[in-house]
């Protein structure tokens, strides 16, 4: 079986596995938008500051759900891979001609599919509540590409943590750490303000 076929089989398994666990796809779609609603409600007055880059705090803050969703990708990718390690699935695969690269890329296939779904959802919600795409359709395409790449990067970090520890608990412990770093970043206001 070719490398591409192996990747497709494992990616299909990853996508189905994600869909069968509603917490893995409902939470990343709803929770970041709820936080966005709370933060934009409380920080909307920041648009009156001289030098604020937009007249809409919502337009400024719409990037937040994309990054928050990527944090969920870290946990989802890592936990699924750690579970495969704990249950012995990877040991059984080592007895087959499956290539290691196919395993990792196929496993991240579910993360990439979820990242695309998240990007589509967040952008649709943003457009529905009045955010305008100043750069047009090409700008939306760039947002999708960046969202998928960011989700892939965070998912890869979660997979690395799973491969290093083999523990679902260790992977789960990454989320609060990243969440704190996200909130002490310049996501709420531009750095110069």
PDB file of C-alpha atoms in Angstrom:
ATOM      1  CA  UNK A   1       0.000   0.000   0.000  1.00  0.00           C
ATOM      2  CA  UNK A   2       1.376   3.421  -0.919  1.00  0.00           C
ATOM      3  CA  UNK A   3       2.173   6.118   1.608  1.00  0.00           C
ATOM      4  CA  UNK A   4      -0.724   8.236   0.313  1.00  0.00           C
ATOM      5  CA  UNK A   5      -3.195   5.380   0.747  1.00  0.00           C
ATOM      6  CA  UNK A   6      -1.952   4.748   4.284  1.00  0.00           C
ATOM      7  CA  UNK A   7      -2.323   8.440   5.125  1.00  0.00           C
ATOM      8  CA  UNK A   8      -5.855   8.502   3.700  1.00  0.00           C
ATOM      9  CA  UNK A   9      -6.935   5.451   5.721  1.00  0.00           C
ATOM     10  CA  UNK A  10      -5.593   6.873   8.963  1.00  0.00           C
ATOM     11  CA  UNK A  11      -6.918  10.360   8.222  1.00  0.00           C
ATOM     12  CA  UNK A  12     -10.373   8.877   7.634  1.00  0.00           C
ATOM     13  CA  UNK A  13     -10.103   7.066  10.975  1.00  0.00           C
ATOM     14  CA  UNK A  14      -9.061  10.302  12.667  1.00  0.00           C
ATOM     15  CA  UNK A  15     -11.956  12.285  11.197  1.00  0.00           C
ATOM     16  CA  UNK A  16     -14.516   9.607  12.116  1.00  0.00           C
ATOM     17  CA  UNK A  17     -13.034   9.359  15.597  1.00  0.00           C
ATOM     18  CA  UNK A  18     -13.383  13.113  16.050  1.00  0.00           C
ATOM     19  CA  UNK A  19     -16.975  13.122  14.806  1.00  0.00           C
ATOM     20  CA  UNK A  20     -17.914  10.286  17.166  1.00  0.00           C
ATOM     21  CA  UNK A  21     -16.805  12.337  20.170  1.00  0.00           C
ATOM     22  CA  UNK A  22     -19.056  15.425  20.234  1.00  0.00           C
ATOM     23  CA  UNK A  23     -16.983  17.126  22.942  1.00  0.00           C
ATOM     24  CA  UNK A  24     -14.053  17.159  20.496  1.00  0.00           C
ATOM     25  CA  UNK A  25     -15.900  19.230  17.938  1.00  0.00           C
ATOM     26  CA  UNK A  26     -18.748  21.032  19.752  1.00  0.00           C
ATOM     27  CA  UNK A  27     -16.568  22.630  22.417  1.00  0.00           C
ATOM     28  CA  UNK A  28     -14.044  24.127  19.946  1.00  0.00           C
ATOM     29  CA  UNK A  29     -16.913  25.573  17.919  1.00  0.00           C
ATOM     30  CA  UNK A  30     -18.858  27.128  20.821  1.00  0.00           C
ATOM     31  CA  UNK A  31     -16.448  27.971  23.662  1.00  0.00           C
ATOM     32  CA  UNK A  32     -14.191  30.415  21.752  1.00  0.00           C
ATOM     33  CA  UNK A  33     -17.227  32.297  20.451  1.00  0.00           C
ATOM     34  CA  UNK A  34     -18.685  32.544  23.966  1.00  0.00           C
ATOM     35  CA  UNK A  35     -15.403  34.004  25.237  1.00  0.00           C
ATOM     36  CA  UNK A  36     -15.360  36.378  22.280  1.00  0.00           C
ATOM     37  CA  UNK A  37     -18.869  37.588  23.154  1.00  0.00           C
ATOM     38  CA  UNK A  38     -17.911  38.229  26.769  1.00  0.00           C
ATOM     39  CA  UNK A  39     -14.661  40.010  25.923  1.00  0.00           C
ATOM     40  CA  UNK A  40     -16.097  42.165  23.162  1.00  0.00           C
ATOM     41  CA  UNK A  41     -18.958  43.209  25.428  1.00  0.00           C
ATOM     42  CA  UNK A  42     -16.559  44.314  28.133  1.00  0.00           C
ATOM     43  CA  UNK A  43     -13.788  45.792  26.004  1.00  0.00           C
ATOM     44  CA  UNK A  44     -15.767  47.567  23.284  1.00  0.00           C
ATOM     45  CA  UNK A  45     -14.927  50.969  24.813  1.00  0.00           C
ATOM     46  CA  UNK A  46     -11.276  50.336  23.889  1.00  0.00           C
ATOM     47  CA  UNK A  47     -12.116  51.368  20.333  1.00  0.00           C
ATOM     48  CA  UNK A  48     -12.276  54.980  21.622  1.00  0.00           C
ATOM     49  CA  UNK A  49      -8.571  54.914  22.491  1.00  0.00           C
ATOM     50  CA  UNK A  50      -6.437  56.977  20.107  1.00  0.00           C
ATOM     51  CA  UNK A  51      -4.577  54.633  17.781  1.00  0.00           C
ATOM     52  CA  UNK A  52      -6.911  51.647  18.126  1.00  0.00           C
ATOM     53  CA  UNK A  53      -6.708  49.862  14.747  1.00  0.00           C
ATOM     54  CA  UNK A  54     -10.452  49.451  14.177  1.00  0.00           C
ATOM     55  CA  UNK A  55     -13.749  51.104  14.984  1.00  0.00           C
ATOM     56  CA  UNK A  56     -15.134  47.667  15.896  1.00  0.00           C
ATOM     57  CA  UNK A  57     -13.645  45.699  18.765  1.00  0.00           C
ATOM     58  CA  UNK A  58     -15.389  42.630  17.395  1.00  0.00           C
ATOM     59  CA  UNK A  59     -13.453  42.932  14.125  1.00  0.00           C
ATOM     60  CA  UNK A  60     -10.203  43.253  16.095  1.00  0.00           C
ATOM     61  CA  UNK A  61     -11.022  40.335  18.385  1.00  0.00           C
ATOM     62  CA  UNK A  62     -12.279  37.907  15.726  1.00  0.00           C
ATOM     63  CA  UNK A  63      -8.789  36.398  15.535  1.00  0.00           C
ATOM     64  CA  UNK A  64      -9.213  35.094  19.090  1.00  0.00           C
ATOM     65  CA  UNK A  65     -11.546  32.166  18.263  1.00  0.00           C
ATOM     66  CA  UNK A  66      -9.112  30.952  15.612  1.00  0.00           C
ATOM     67  CA  UNK A  67      -6.260  30.755  18.137  1.00  0.00           C
ATOM     68  CA  UNK A  68      -8.487  29.409  20.917  1.00  0.00           C
ATOM     69  CA  UNK A  69      -9.741  26.711  18.540  1.00  0.00           C
ATOM     70  CA  UNK A  70      -6.145  25.813  17.758  1.00  0.00           C
ATOM     71  CA  UNK A  71      -5.545  25.276  21.479  1.00  0.00           C
ATOM     72  CA  UNK A  72      -8.321  22.705  21.433  1.00  0.00           C
ATOM     73  CA  UNK A  73      -6.531  21.036  18.505  1.00  0.00           C
ATOM     74  CA  UNK A  74      -3.491  20.598  20.746  1.00  0.00           C
ATOM     75  CA  UNK A  75      -5.504  18.627  23.252  1.00  0.00           C
ATOM     76  CA  UNK A  76      -7.620  16.691  20.763  1.00  0.00           C
ATOM     77  CA  UNK A  77      -4.674  15.544  18.647  1.00  0.00           C
ATOM     78  CA  UNK A  78      -2.543  14.697  21.636  1.00  0.00           C
ATOM     79  CA  UNK A  79      -5.225  12.875  23.586  1.00  0.00           C
ATOM     80  CA  UNK A  80      -6.234  10.720  20.620  1.00  0.00           C
ATOM     81  CA  UNK A  81      -2.637   9.742  19.926  1.00  0.00           C
ATOM     82  CA  UNK A  82      -1.912   9.122  23.620  1.00  0.00           C
ATOM     83  CA  UNK A  83      -5.009   6.931  23.796  1.00  0.00           C
ATOM     84  CA  UNK A  84      -3.704   4.946  20.817  1.00  0.00           C
ATOM     85  CA  UNK A  85      -0.431   4.469  22.699  1.00  0.00           C
ATOM     86  CA  UNK A  86      -2.164   3.457  25.937  1.00  0.00           C
ATOM     87  CA  UNK A  87      -4.502   0.971  24.247  1.00  0.00           C
ATOM     88  CA  UNK A  88      -1.688  -0.652  22.263  1.00  0.00           C
ATOM     89  CA  UNK A  89      -3.004   0.418  18.859  1.00  0.00           C
ATOM     90  CA  UNK A  90       0.422   1.766  17.875  1.00  0.00           C
ATOM     91  CA  UNK A  91       2.054  -1.491  18.940  1.00  0.00           C
ATOM     92  CA  UNK A  92      -0.321  -3.423  16.704  1.00  0.00           C
ATOM     93  CA  UNK A  93       0.378  -1.049  13.825  1.00  0.00           C
ATOM     94  CA  UNK A  94       4.104  -1.643  14.233  1.00  0.00           C
ATOM     95  CA  UNK A  95       3.473  -5.249  13.161  1.00  0.00           C
ATOM     96  CA  UNK A  96       2.102  -4.023   9.826  1.00  0.00           C
ATOM     97  CA  UNK A  97       3.930  -2.379   6.920  1.00  0.00           C
ATOM     98  CA  UNK A  98       2.489   0.986   8.033  1.00  0.00           C
ATOM     99  CA  UNK A  99       5.022   3.784   7.691  1.00  0.00           C
ATOM    100  CA  UNK A 100       5.635   6.060  10.669  1.00  0.00           C
ATOM    101  CA  UNK A 101       5.121   9.202   8.602  1.00  0.00           C
ATOM    102  CA  UNK A 102       1.722   7.927   7.460  1.00  0.00           C
ATOM    103  CA  UNK A 103       0.714   7.393  11.062  1.00  0.00           C
ATOM    104  CA  UNK A 104       1.538  10.922  12.137  1.00  0.00           C
ATOM    105  CA  UNK A 105       0.230  12.688   9.024  1.00  0.00           C
ATOM    106  CA  UNK A 106      -2.918  10.563   8.950  1.00  0.00           C
ATOM    107  CA  UNK A 107      -3.533  11.186  12.625  1.00  0.00           C
ATOM    108  CA  UNK A 108      -3.260  14.933  12.055  1.00  0.00           C
ATOM    109  CA  UNK A 109      -5.803  14.618   9.227  1.00  0.00           C
ATOM    110  CA  UNK A 110      -8.649  14.828  11.732  1.00  0.00           C
ATOM    111  CA  UNK A 111      -7.074  17.902  13.270  1.00  0.00           C
ATOM    112  CA  UNK A 112      -6.764  19.577   9.866  1.00  0.00           C
ATOM    113  CA  UNK A 113     -10.383  18.742   8.992  1.00  0.00           C
ATOM    114  CA  UNK A 114     -11.518  20.178  12.323  1.00  0.00           C
ATOM    115  CA  UNK A 115      -9.372  23.279  11.745  1.00  0.00           C
ATOM    116  CA  UNK A 116     -11.030  23.883   8.396  1.00  0.00           C
ATOM    117  CA  UNK A 117     -14.492  23.413   9.918  1.00  0.00           C
ATOM    118  CA  UNK A 118     -13.625  25.796  12.761  1.00  0.00           C
ATOM    119  CA  UNK A 119     -12.314  28.450  10.364  1.00  0.00           C
ATOM    120  CA  UNK A 120     -15.450  28.204   8.263  1.00  0.00           C
ATOM    121  CA  UNK A 121     -17.665  28.475  11.360  1.00  0.00           C
ATOM    122  CA  UNK A 122     -15.797  31.403  12.970  1.00  0.00           C
ATOM    123  CA  UNK A 123     -15.677  33.338   9.723  1.00  0.00           C
ATOM    124  CA  UNK A 124     -19.382  32.710   9.050  1.00  0.00           C
ATOM    125  CA  UNK A 125     -20.309  33.878  12.547  1.00  0.00           C
ATOM    126  CA  UNK A 126     -18.085  36.948  12.172  1.00  0.00           C
ATOM    127  CA  UNK A 127     -19.692  37.879   8.861  1.00  0.00           C
ATOM    128  CA  UNK A 128     -23.179  37.238  10.278  1.00  0.00           C
ATOM    129  CA  UNK A 129     -22.618  39.647  13.166  1.00  0.00           C
ATOM    130  CA  UNK A 130     -21.271  42.426  10.991  1.00  0.00           C
ATOM    131  CA  UNK A 131     -17.524  42.014  10.564  1.00  0.00           C
ATOM    132  CA  UNK A 132     -16.455  43.021   7.052  1.00  0.00           C
ATOM    133  CA  UNK A 133     -13.635  41.431   5.099  1.00  0.00           C
ATOM    134  CA  UNK A 134     -11.688  44.455   3.897  1.00  0.00           C
ATOM    135  CA  UNK A 135      -9.477  42.250   1.718  1.00  0.00           C
ATOM    136  CA  UNK A 136     -12.359  40.412   0.060  1.00  0.00           C
ATOM    137  CA  UNK A 137     -12.510  36.781  -0.996  1.00  0.00           C
ATOM    138  CA  UNK A 138      -8.722  36.428  -1.252  1.00  0.00           C
ATOM    139  CA  UNK A 139      -8.451  37.628   2.327  1.00  0.00           C
ATOM    140  CA  UNK A 140     -10.920  34.923   3.389  1.00  0.00           C
ATOM    141  CA  UNK A 141      -8.803  32.347   1.564  1.00  0.00           C
ATOM    142  CA  UNK A 142      -5.702  33.550   3.418  1.00  0.00           C
ATOM    143  CA  UNK A 143      -7.593  33.292   6.712  1.00  0.00           C
ATOM    144  CA  UNK A 144      -8.492  29.672   5.917  1.00  0.00           C
ATOM    145  CA  UNK A 145      -4.920  28.766   4.998  1.00  0.00           C
ATOM    146  CA  UNK A 146      -3.509  30.433   8.118  1.00  0.00           C
ATOM    147  CA  UNK A 147      -6.150  28.850  10.345  1.00  0.00           C
ATOM    148  CA  UNK A 148      -5.366  25.366   9.040  1.00  0.00           C
ATOM    149  CA  UNK A 149      -1.610  25.912   9.384  1.00  0.00           C
ATOM    150  CA  UNK A 150      -1.995  27.205  12.947  1.00  0.00           C
ATOM    151  CA  UNK A 151      -4.219  24.263  13.878  1.00  0.00           C
ATOM    152  CA  UNK A 152      -1.691  21.904  12.301  1.00  0.00           C
ATOM    153  CA  UNK A 153       1.132  23.491  14.310  1.00  0.00           C
ATOM    154  CA  UNK A 154      -0.756  23.281  17.603  1.00  0.00           C
ATOM    155  CA  UNK A 155      -1.980  19.771  16.799  1.00  0.00           C
ATOM    156  CA  UNK A 156       1.593  18.719  16.038  1.00  0.00           C
ATOM    157  CA  UNK A 157       2.659  20.028  19.420  1.00  0.00           C
ATOM    158  CA  UNK A 158      -0.077  17.963  21.065  1.00  0.00           C
ATOM    159  CA  UNK A 159       1.009  14.899  19.084  1.00  0.00           C
ATOM    160  CA  UNK A 160       4.609  15.467  20.165  1.00  0.00           C
ATOM    161  CA  UNK A 161       3.517  15.667  23.793  1.00  0.00           C
ATOM    162  CA  UNK A 162       1.572  12.424  23.360  1.00  0.00           C
ATOM    163  CA  UNK A 163       4.520  10.653  21.772  1.00  0.00           C
ATOM    164  CA  UNK A 164       6.865  11.886  24.522  1.00  0.00           C
ATOM    165  CA  UNK A 165       4.608  11.066  27.467  1.00  0.00           C
ATOM    166  CA  UNK A 166       2.120   8.474  26.214  1.00  0.00           C
ATOM    167  CA  UNK A 167      -0.320   9.952  28.706  1.00  0.00           C
ATOM    168  CA  UNK A 168      -3.697  11.559  28.067  1.00  0.00           C
ATOM    169  CA  UNK A 169      -3.423  13.384  31.409  1.00  0.00           C
ATOM    170  CA  UNK A 170      -0.124  14.999  30.434  1.00  0.00           C
ATOM    171  CA  UNK A 171      -1.620  16.218  27.174  1.00  0.00           C
ATOM    172  CA  UNK A 172      -4.699  17.585  28.968  1.00  0.00           C
ATOM    173  CA  UNK A 173      -2.423  19.567  31.278  1.00  0.00           C
ATOM    174  CA  UNK A 174      -1.117  21.578  28.310  1.00  0.00           C
ATOM    175  CA  UNK A 175      -4.428  23.372  27.765  1.00  0.00           C
ATOM    176  CA  UNK A 176      -4.475  25.481  30.960  1.00  0.00           C
ATOM    177  CA  UNK A 177      -0.850  26.488  30.454  1.00  0.00           C
ATOM    178  CA  UNK A 178      -1.458  27.659  26.887  1.00  0.00           C
ATOM    179  CA  UNK A 179      -4.726  29.281  27.901  1.00  0.00           C
ATOM    180  CA  UNK A 180      -2.951  31.423  30.502  1.00  0.00           C
ATOM    181  CA  UNK A 181      -0.259  32.416  27.999  1.00  0.00           C
ATOM    182  CA  UNK A 182      -2.975  33.364  25.525  1.00  0.00           C
ATOM    183  CA  UNK A 183      -4.619  35.690  28.024  1.00  0.00           C
ATOM    184  CA  UNK A 184      -1.391  37.412  29.052  1.00  0.00           C
ATOM    185  CA  UNK A 185      -0.567  38.023  25.394  1.00  0.00           C
ATOM    186  CA  UNK A 186      -1.633  41.110  23.459  1.00  0.00           C
ATOM    187  CA  UNK A 187      -4.884  39.532  22.295  1.00  0.00           C
ATOM    188  CA  UNK A 188      -7.122  41.954  24.193  1.00  0.00           C
ATOM    189  CA  UNK A 189      -5.432  45.159  23.087  1.00  0.00           C
ATOM    190  CA  UNK A 190      -2.704  46.062  20.638  1.00  0.00           C
ATOM    191  CA  UNK A 191       0.717  46.135  22.333  1.00  0.00           C
ATOM    192  CA  UNK A 192       1.176  49.882  21.899  1.00  0.00           C
ATOM    193  CA  UNK A 193      -2.060  50.500  23.851  1.00  0.00           C
TER     194      UNK A 193
END
